Short mmCIF file of C-alpha atoms in Angstrom, two decimals:
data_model
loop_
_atom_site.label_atom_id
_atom_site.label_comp_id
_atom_site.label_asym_id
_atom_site.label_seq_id
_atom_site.Cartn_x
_atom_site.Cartn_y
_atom_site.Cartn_z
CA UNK P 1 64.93 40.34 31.24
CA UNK P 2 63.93 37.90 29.52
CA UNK P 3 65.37 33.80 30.01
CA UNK P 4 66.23 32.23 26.83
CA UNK P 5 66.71 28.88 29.17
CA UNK P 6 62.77 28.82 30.00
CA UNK P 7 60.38 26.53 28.10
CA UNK P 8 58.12 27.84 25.48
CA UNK P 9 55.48 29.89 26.65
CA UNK P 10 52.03 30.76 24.64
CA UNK P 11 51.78 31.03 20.87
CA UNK P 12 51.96 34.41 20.42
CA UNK P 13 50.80 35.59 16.66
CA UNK P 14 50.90 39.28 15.02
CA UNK P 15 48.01 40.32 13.25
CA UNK P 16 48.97 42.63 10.60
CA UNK P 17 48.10 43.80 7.50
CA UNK P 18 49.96 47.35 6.58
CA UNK P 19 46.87 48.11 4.67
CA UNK P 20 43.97 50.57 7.12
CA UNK P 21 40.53 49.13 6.80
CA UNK P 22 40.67 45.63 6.20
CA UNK P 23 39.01 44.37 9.21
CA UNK P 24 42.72 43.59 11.58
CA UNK P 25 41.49 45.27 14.96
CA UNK P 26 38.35 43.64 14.73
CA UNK P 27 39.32 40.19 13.90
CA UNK P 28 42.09 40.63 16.67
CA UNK P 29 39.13 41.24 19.56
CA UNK P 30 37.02 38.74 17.79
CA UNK P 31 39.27 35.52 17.27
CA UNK P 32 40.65 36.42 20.75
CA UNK P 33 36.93 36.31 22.60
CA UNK P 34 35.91 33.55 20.48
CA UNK P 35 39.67 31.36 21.54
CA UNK P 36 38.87 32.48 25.36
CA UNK P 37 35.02 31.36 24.84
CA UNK P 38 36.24 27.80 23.53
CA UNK P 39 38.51 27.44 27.10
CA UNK P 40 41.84 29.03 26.13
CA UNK P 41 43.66 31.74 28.08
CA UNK P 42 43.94 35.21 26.06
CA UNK P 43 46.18 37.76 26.22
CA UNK P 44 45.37 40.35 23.74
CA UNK P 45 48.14 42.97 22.83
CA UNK P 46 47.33 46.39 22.06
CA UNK P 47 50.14 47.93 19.70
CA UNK P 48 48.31 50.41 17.85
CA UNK P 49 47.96 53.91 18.71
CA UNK P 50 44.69 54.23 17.80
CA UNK P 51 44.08 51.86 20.75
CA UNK P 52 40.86 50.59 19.26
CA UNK P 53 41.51 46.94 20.31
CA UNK P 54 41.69 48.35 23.87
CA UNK P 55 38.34 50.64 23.32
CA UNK P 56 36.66 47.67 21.81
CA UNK P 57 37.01 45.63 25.11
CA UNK P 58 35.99 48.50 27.19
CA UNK P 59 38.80 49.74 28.42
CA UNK P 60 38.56 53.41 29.48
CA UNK P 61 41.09 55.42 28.62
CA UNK P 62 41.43 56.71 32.12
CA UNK P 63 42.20 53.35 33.11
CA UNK P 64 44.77 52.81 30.53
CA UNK P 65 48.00 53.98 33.34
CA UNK P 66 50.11 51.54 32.43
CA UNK P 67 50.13 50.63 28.42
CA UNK P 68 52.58 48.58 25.50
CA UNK P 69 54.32 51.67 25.38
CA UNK P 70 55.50 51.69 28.63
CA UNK P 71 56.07 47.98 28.73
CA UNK P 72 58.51 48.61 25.46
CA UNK P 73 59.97 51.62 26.56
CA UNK P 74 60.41 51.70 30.21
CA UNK P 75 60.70 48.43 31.03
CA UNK P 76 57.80 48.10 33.56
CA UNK P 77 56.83 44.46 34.65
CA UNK P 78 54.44 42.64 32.12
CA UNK P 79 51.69 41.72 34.99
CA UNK P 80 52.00 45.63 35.86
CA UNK P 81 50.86 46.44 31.75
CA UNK P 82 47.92 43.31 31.79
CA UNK P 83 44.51 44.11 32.28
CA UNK P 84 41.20 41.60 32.51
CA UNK P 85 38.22 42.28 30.38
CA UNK P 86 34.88 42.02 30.84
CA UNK P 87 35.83 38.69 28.86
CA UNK P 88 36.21 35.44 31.04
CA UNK P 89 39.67 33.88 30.26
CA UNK P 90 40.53 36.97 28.00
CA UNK P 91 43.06 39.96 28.83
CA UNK P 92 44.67 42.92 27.31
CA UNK P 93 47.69 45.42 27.29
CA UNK P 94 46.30 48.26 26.37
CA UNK P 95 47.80 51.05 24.42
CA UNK P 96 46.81 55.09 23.95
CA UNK P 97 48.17 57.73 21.20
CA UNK P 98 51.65 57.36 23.16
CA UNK P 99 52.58 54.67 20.94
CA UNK P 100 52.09 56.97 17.58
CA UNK P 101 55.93 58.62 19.62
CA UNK P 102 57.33 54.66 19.68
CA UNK P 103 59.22 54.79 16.57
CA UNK P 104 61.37 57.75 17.18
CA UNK P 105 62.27 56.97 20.56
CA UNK P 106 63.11 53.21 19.47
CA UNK P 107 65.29 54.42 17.04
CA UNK P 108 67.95 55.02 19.24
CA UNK P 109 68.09 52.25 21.50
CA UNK P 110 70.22 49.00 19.92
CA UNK P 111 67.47 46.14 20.87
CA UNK P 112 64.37 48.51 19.18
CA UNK P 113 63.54 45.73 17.09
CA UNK P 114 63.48 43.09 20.11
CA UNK P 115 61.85 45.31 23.03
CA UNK P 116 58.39 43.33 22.57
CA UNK P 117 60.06 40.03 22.09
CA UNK P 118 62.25 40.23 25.52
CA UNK P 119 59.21 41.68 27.32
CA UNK P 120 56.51 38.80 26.16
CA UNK P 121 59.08 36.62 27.86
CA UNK P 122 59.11 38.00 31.36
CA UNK P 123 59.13 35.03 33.69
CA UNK P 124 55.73 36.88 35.07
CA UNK P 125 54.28 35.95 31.54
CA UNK P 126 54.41 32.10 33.20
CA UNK P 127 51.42 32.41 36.32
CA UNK P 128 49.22 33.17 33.63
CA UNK P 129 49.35 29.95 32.26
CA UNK P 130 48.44 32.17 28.67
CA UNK P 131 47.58 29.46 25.60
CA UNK P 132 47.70 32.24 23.00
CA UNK P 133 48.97 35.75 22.87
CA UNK P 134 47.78 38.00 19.80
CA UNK P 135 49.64 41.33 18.89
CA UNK P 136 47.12 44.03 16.82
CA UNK P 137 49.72 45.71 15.14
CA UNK P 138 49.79 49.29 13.28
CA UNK P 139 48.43 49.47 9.89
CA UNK P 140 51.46 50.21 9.21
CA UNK P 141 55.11 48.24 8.23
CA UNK P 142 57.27 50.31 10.73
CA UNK P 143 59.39 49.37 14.13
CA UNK P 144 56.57 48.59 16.00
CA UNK P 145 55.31 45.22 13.45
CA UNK P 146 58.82 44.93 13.16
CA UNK P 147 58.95 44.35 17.23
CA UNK P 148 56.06 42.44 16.80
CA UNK P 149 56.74 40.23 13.76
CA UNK P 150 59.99 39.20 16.22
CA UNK P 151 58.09 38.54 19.03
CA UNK P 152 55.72 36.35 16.95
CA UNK P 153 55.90 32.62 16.27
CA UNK P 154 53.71 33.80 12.86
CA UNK P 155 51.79 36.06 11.51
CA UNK P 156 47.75 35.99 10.87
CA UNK P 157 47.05 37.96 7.59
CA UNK P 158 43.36 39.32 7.32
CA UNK P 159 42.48 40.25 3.50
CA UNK P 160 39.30 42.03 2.47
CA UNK P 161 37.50 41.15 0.16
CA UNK P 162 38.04 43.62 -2.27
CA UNK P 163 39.97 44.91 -6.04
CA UNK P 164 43.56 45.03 -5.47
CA UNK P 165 43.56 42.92 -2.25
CA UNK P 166 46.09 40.62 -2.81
CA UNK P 167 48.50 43.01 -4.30
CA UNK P 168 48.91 44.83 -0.97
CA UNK P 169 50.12 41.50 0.22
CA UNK P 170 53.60 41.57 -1.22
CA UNK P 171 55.39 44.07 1.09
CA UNK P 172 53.80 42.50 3.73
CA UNK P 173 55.64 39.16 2.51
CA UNK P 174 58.53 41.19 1.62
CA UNK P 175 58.61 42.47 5.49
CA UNK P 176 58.06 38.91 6.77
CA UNK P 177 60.94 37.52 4.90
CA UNK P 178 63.05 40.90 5.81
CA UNK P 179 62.11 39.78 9.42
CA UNK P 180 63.32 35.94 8.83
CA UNK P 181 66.54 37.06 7.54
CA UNK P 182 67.10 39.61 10.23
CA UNK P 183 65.76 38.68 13.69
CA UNK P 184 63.16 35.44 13.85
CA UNK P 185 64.59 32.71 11.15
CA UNK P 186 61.79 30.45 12.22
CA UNK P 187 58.71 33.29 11.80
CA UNK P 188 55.83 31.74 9.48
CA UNK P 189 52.49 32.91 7.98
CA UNK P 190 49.88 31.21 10.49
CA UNK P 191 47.47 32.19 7.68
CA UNK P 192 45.51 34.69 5.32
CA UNK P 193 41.39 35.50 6.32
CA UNK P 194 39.23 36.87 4.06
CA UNK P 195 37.19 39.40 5.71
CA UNK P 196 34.17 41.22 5.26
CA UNK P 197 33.32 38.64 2.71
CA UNK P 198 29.72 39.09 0.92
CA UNK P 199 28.71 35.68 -1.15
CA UNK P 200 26.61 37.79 -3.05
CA UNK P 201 29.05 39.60 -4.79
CA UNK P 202 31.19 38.78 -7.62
CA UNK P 203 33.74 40.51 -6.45
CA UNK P 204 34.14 38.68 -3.12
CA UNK P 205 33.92 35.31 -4.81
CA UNK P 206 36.76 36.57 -7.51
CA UNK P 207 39.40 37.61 -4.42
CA UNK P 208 38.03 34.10 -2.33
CA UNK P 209 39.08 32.32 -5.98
CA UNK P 210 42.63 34.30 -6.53
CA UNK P 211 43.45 34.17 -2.95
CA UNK P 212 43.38 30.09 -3.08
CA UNK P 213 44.87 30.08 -6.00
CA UNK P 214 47.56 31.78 -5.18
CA UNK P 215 48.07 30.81 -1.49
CA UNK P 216 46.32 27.47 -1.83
CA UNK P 217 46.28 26.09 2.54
CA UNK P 218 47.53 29.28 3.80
CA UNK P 219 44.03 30.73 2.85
CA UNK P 220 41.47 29.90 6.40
CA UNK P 221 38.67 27.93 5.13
CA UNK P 222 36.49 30.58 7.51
CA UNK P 223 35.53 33.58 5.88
CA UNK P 224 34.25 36.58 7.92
CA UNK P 225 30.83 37.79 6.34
CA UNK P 226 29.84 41.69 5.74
CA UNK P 227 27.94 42.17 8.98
CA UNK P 228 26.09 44.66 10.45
CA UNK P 229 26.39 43.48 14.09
CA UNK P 230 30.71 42.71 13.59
CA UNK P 231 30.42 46.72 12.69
CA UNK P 232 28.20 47.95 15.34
CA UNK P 233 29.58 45.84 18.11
CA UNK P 234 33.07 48.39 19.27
CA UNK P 235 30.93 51.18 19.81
CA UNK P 236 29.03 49.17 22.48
CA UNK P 237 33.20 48.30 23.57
CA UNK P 238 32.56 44.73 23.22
CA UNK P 239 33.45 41.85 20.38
CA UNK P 240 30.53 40.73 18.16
CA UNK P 241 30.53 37.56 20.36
CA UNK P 242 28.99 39.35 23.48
CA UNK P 243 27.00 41.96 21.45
CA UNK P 244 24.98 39.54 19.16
CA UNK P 245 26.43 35.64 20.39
CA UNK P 246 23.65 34.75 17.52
CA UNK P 247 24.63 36.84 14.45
CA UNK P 248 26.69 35.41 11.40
CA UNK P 249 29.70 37.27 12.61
CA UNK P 250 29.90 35.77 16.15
CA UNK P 251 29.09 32.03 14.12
CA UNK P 252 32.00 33.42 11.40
CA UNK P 253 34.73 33.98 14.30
CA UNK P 254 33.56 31.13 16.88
CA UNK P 255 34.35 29.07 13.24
CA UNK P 256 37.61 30.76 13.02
CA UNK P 257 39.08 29.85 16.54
CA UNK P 258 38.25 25.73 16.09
CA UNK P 259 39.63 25.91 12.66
CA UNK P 260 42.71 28.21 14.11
CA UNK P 261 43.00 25.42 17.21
CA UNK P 262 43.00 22.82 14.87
CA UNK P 263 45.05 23.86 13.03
CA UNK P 264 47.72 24.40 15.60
CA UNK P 265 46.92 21.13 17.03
CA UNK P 266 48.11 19.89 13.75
CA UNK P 267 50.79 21.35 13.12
CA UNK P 268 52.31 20.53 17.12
CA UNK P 269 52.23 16.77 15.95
CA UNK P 270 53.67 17.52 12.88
CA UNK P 271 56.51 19.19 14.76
#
């Protein structure tokens, strides 16, 4: 249970985007490696049932015994659910196809939309001394980014860089102020990244200009570049920043994480 008398623990953030394709699983593993490689302590949460966040940090299926789906739906210990990766300072709960029968079974119990929330705040969340905890949620808007939109102090938005991107944005927004009104009054937008970005296309510099025009600071200054090593990286089940450390995608997301700790470092002393 969780302890609503505890202090704060890590920043925990939901990746989401309800759209498939857009690059969330990947900048999930990524920003995650590249926060643990500047010194902060990771926990990565697996909440799709594809489980490609977990496959992408080489975790073997075989080894995946105890997952998000058993840490939402029968209440098993959070240290039980965490794994290490091959990572330093980085660490996962993994999930498997399980979670694609979440939904159903959440719909009867009366805290479905709060399960994730109450178990990120085990008092065994506090030896890990975590800094950061980021969900990879479902391309999808149903109870399980609803669980993890709750758990979330905001949500990290990753756009492609494509026709029609930011139109896909408003149920998103729509789901995020659904959630304020609902369950988590103080849930914000920790910010939109344009990903697989190519400067040499009119296209991407067209979506780059409407996207900060239309969400002006909310919009990373990072943008994550078309890149053959970013793409070929999870089949070797490791993030771009052990595959290639060199490549414009490991720079891209090693960029990200300073710009994503500075920008919390802001907005604590604004607070």
């Amino acid at each position: 249970m969780s302890d609503p008398t505890r202090p704060i623990g890590p920043k925990i953030v939901a990746v989401a985007n309800q759209k498939g394709g857009v690059g969330k699983t990947t900048t999930s593993i990524n920003l995650a490696a590249a926060l643990a490689e500047q010194g902060r302590k990771v926990l990565l949460v697996d909440l799709d049932p594809q489980g490609n966040a977990s496959t992408g940090l080489g975790i073997e299926v075989d080894d995946r015994i105890l997952t998000a789906y058993e840490l939402l739906l029968e209440d098993v210990d959070l240290n039980e659910a965490v794994l290490s990766t091959a990572v330093e300072n980085l660490f996962i709960i993994p999930a498997t196809v399980d979670l694609s029968s979440a939904d159903l079974e959440l719909i009867s119990n009366e805290k479905r939309s709060f399960l994730l929330h109450d178990a990120l705040r085990q008092v065994q969340m506090d030896p890990f001394g975590f800094d950061y905890v980021l969900i990879d949620c479902p391309p999808s808007l149903n109870l399980l980014t609803v669980n993890a939109m709750i758990a979330a102090h905001s949500v990290l938005v990753p756009l492609q860089s494509e026709f029609f991107a930011l139109e896909g944005l408003s149920q998103l927004m729509l789901t995020i102020r659904e959630v304020r009104q609902s369950g988590n009054k103080d849930l914000r937008i920790e910010g939109v990244v344009l990903t697989m970005y190519d400067q040499r296309n009119n296209l991407s510099l067209q979506v780059e200009q409407d996207a900060r025009d239309n969400l002006g600071e909310l919009v990373f200054k990072t943008v994550i570049p078309r890149n053959v090593r970013v793409s070929e990286a999870p089949s070797f089940a490791m993030p771009v920043l052990s595959y290639d450390p060199a490549s414009r995608g490991a720079k891209a997301y090693r960029d990200l994480a300073v710009e994503f700790i500075r920008n919390n470092a802001r907005q604590k002393v604004e607070a």
